[in-house]
XYZ file of C-alpha atoms in Angstrom:
250
model
C -15.558 1.934 -8.333
C -13.274 0.497 -10.703
C -9.636 -0.745 -9.782
C -6.526 -2.263 -10.916
C -3.749 -4.216 -9.343
C -0.488 -4.860 -11.070
C 3.050 -6.102 -9.744
C 6.241 -6.465 -11.327
C 9.594 -7.926 -10.093
C 11.582 -5.100 -11.475
C 14.598 -5.513 -13.327
C 17.507 -6.561 -10.975
C 15.555 -8.668 -8.153
C 15.381 -12.531 -8.566
C 11.858 -12.676 -6.931
C 9.122 -10.669 -6.087
C 8.443 -10.040 -2.393
C 5.587 -7.596 -3.156
C 1.832 -8.794 -2.940
C -1.323 -6.809 -3.293
C -4.938 -7.026 -4.368
C -8.068 -5.353 -4.659
C -11.198 -7.174 -2.923
C -14.990 -5.889 -3.881
C -17.843 -6.237 -1.589
C -20.211 -4.593 -4.052
C -19.979 -1.595 -6.475
C -19.431 0.817 -3.397
C -17.661 -1.230 -1.117
C -13.799 -2.076 -2.089
C -10.569 -2.938 -0.477
C -7.074 -2.082 -1.752
C -3.909 -3.434 -0.224
C -0.036 -3.157 -1.092
C 2.481 -5.174 0.936
C 6.255 -5.033 0.570
C 7.674 -8.006 2.302
C 11.215 -8.191 3.574
C 13.236 -10.652 5.191
C 15.804 -13.399 4.153
C 15.758 -16.058 1.562
C 11.907 -15.764 0.586
C 10.862 -15.182 4.178
C 9.609 -11.462 2.561
C 7.246 -12.995 0.526
C 5.760 -15.356 2.763
C 5.011 -12.152 5.211
C 3.358 -10.288 2.477
C 1.543 -13.291 0.944
C 0.243 -14.047 4.553
C -0.896 -10.491 4.828
C -2.985 -10.381 1.754
C -4.499 -13.911 2.093
C -5.380 -12.895 5.676
C -7.317 -9.766 4.782
C -9.109 -11.190 1.934
C -10.372 -14.117 4.716
C -11.553 -11.598 6.929
C -12.990 -9.514 4.034
C -15.095 -12.190 2.496
C -16.292 -13.142 6.250
C -17.128 -9.715 7.322
C -16.976 -6.870 4.856
C -20.772 -6.995 4.854
C -21.110 -5.241 8.077
C -19.172 -2.178 7.012
C -21.523 0.944 6.475
C -20.055 3.882 8.553
C -16.499 5.312 8.814
C -16.095 4.246 12.673
C -17.233 0.498 11.061
C -14.133 0.762 8.556
C -11.706 2.047 11.192
C -12.630 -0.441 13.753
C -12.590 -3.430 11.220
C -8.933 -2.600 10.243
C -7.868 -2.146 13.763
C -9.453 -5.709 14.563
C -7.746 -7.490 11.402
C -3.781 -5.768 11.637
C -3.075 -6.706 15.364
C -4.322 -10.355 14.533
C -2.082 -10.485 11.294
C 0.905 -9.065 13.195
C 0.674 -11.951 15.857
C 0.313 -14.674 13.205
C 3.371 -13.488 11.177
C 5.364 -13.252 14.631
C 4.348 -16.705 15.339
C 5.087 -18.215 11.962
C 8.514 -16.338 12.117
C 9.164 -18.252 15.347
C 8.048 -21.247 14.344
C 9.942 -21.376 11.076
C 13.794 -20.447 11.552
C 14.228 -19.497 7.796
C 11.529 -17.036 8.380
C 13.031 -15.280 11.390
C 13.099 -11.662 11.117
C 10.680 -11.498 8.237
C 8.053 -8.668 8.236
C 6.356 -6.673 5.726
C 5.101 -2.790 4.857
C 1.328 -2.439 4.642
C -0.882 0.318 3.521
C -4.759 -0.754 3.216
C -7.683 1.686 1.775
C -11.393 0.390 2.964
C -13.243 2.485 0.374
C -16.965 3.460 -0.005
C -18.623 6.101 -2.094
C -18.113 8.764 0.646
C -14.757 7.988 2.468
C -11.690 5.878 2.543
C -10.460 4.574 5.874
C -6.685 4.380 5.526
C -3.955 2.312 7.696
C -0.126 2.426 6.862
C 3.029 0.941 8.388
C 6.224 1.249 6.732
C 6.981 2.900 3.581
C 4.554 1.577 1.033
C 2.352 4.995 0.343
C -1.073 5.789 -0.387
C -1.486 9.145 -2.479
C -4.813 10.992 -3.577
C -5.509 12.571 -7.166
C -8.464 15.022 -6.779
C -9.815 18.359 -8.018
C -7.609 19.671 -5.143
C -4.430 18.035 -6.758
C -1.990 15.313 -5.803
C -1.141 14.650 -2.312
C 0.722 11.792 -0.135
C -2.212 10.803 2.342
C 0.155 8.481 4.355
C 3.538 9.106 6.077
C 6.853 6.865 5.640
C 8.003 5.081 8.589
C 11.592 5.073 7.562
C 14.918 6.441 9.642
C 15.133 8.905 6.537
C 11.939 10.400 7.072
C 12.718 10.901 11.048
C 15.669 12.692 9.754
C 13.791 15.016 7.526
C 11.230 15.419 10.454
C 13.755 16.507 12.730
C 15.641 18.611 10.481
C 18.779 16.829 10.148
C 18.710 16.473 6.488
C 16.510 17.773 3.720
C 14.276 15.973 1.396
C 16.465 16.404 -1.491
C 19.165 14.675 0.722
C 17.005 12.020 1.768
C 16.224 10.919 -2.038
C 20.102 9.698 -2.099
C 20.707 9.079 1.338
C 22.532 5.476 2.099
C 19.993 4.465 4.664
C 16.805 5.263 2.615
C 15.591 1.667 2.879
C 15.829 1.289 6.663
C 12.378 1.133 8.259
C 11.558 2.330 12.027
C 8.159 0.146 11.912
C 6.551 -2.834 10.255
C 4.063 -5.729 10.323
C 5.080 -8.734 11.814
C 8.609 -7.606 13.403
C 7.480 -6.599 16.923
C 4.548 -7.521 19.200
C 4.412 -3.710 19.950
C 2.333 -2.502 16.655
C 2.093 1.077 15.833
C -0.094 1.443 12.776
C -1.239 5.114 11.186
C -4.949 5.303 10.570
C -6.905 8.140 8.852
C -9.943 8.734 7.156
C -10.416 11.013 4.031
C -13.147 12.214 1.612
C -13.625 10.206 -1.458
C -15.372 11.665 -3.994
C -16.427 10.961 -7.938
C -13.679 11.483 -9.837
C -10.921 10.979 -7.557
C -8.287 8.527 -7.616
C -6.349 6.746 -5.087
C -2.682 5.372 -5.598
C -1.071 2.546 -3.377
C 2.111 1.763 -3.974
C 5.300 0.063 -2.816
C 8.832 2.059 -2.615
C 9.855 0.386 -5.968
C 7.300 3.061 -7.229
C 7.908 5.989 -5.125
C 11.580 5.969 -5.194
C 11.927 5.758 -9.218
C 8.795 8.225 -9.810
C 8.343 11.703 -9.129
C 5.162 12.708 -7.323
C 4.348 15.279 -10.365
C 5.117 12.432 -12.898
C 2.593 10.098 -11.235
C -0.169 12.776 -10.979
C 0.352 13.389 -14.938
C -0.099 9.712 -15.372
C -3.016 9.300 -13.345
C -4.663 12.406 -14.896
C -4.637 10.595 -18.419
C -7.630 9.463 -20.298
C -6.133 6.049 -20.771
C -7.613 2.833 -18.812
C -6.269 2.125 -15.208
C -4.508 -0.934 -16.488
C -2.906 1.114 -18.976
C -1.999 3.674 -16.157
C -0.657 1.115 -13.957
C 1.303 -0.149 -16.899
C 2.759 3.101 -17.530
C 3.657 3.742 -13.827
C 5.606 0.481 -13.723
C 7.399 0.912 -17.173
C 8.510 4.241 -15.868
C 10.025 2.771 -12.623
C 11.763 0.138 -14.521
C 13.271 2.579 -16.972
C 14.446 4.608 -13.858
C 16.338 1.840 -13.005
C 13.700 -1.067 -11.537
C 16.176 -1.948 -8.664
C 13.338 -2.871 -6.633
C 9.779 -4.912 -6.881
C 6.908 -2.571 -8.041
C 3.624 -2.929 -6.883
C 0.762 -0.468 -8.016
C -2.924 -0.141 -7.236
C -5.520 2.488 -8.604
C -8.894 3.122 -7.171
C -11.065 5.192 -8.818
C -14.516 6.540 -7.810
C -16.849 6.385 -10.596
C -20.381 6.630 -11.387
C -20.573 3.120 -12.693
C -18.425 0.154 -12.250
C -16.391 -0.469 -15.495
C -14.687 -3.583 -16.477
C -11.079 -4.467 -16.637
């Protein structure tokens, strides 16, 4: 598998509360993560950083045991509640971090499948021979309004409460995470991103960029540039994971 991770502060924010990464165990087992932190002062970047660091630590210690879809799903389901508890403890210990939390989208991928976990509004998309599709569902107030029929998808794009989340990591002891497994085949690309990208670049535009013959870093650069050109009001984070016959450098 070939992969790239890039994050950008954007044009407006004074600091970057996004975090993420790609961790390879071998050429056919990888973990991709995006976390978009929230909270006053620098608490948001503390929550997202704690999430990525904890994932990396557990990955380095236990990734070798992951072989089947059940292994991958059980691994995610054991790690995420532990991270949730750690963030809650940190927030209660340090007053400046009170109320902090983070979105999370994580994809544990082999040459046959991806096990995906998500909470919040950071997204996972799949580009395959069947087209471009959003794999995850936003846990946001606006999405709930769309699902109930109170507003249209078009109205949701400019809704004043678009950024209000209904779920996040590290904000509640009762944790509700979405988990699913998808097929991952040669030629497929997985895109993970924070809402700094998805709020600014349309799905069709993302798909066009992913289908370019450019390198993965160039594709990530283009996506971030597009988000900044459309306002760049938020931090922008992109992970692209490509299923390919041979691992490429870069």
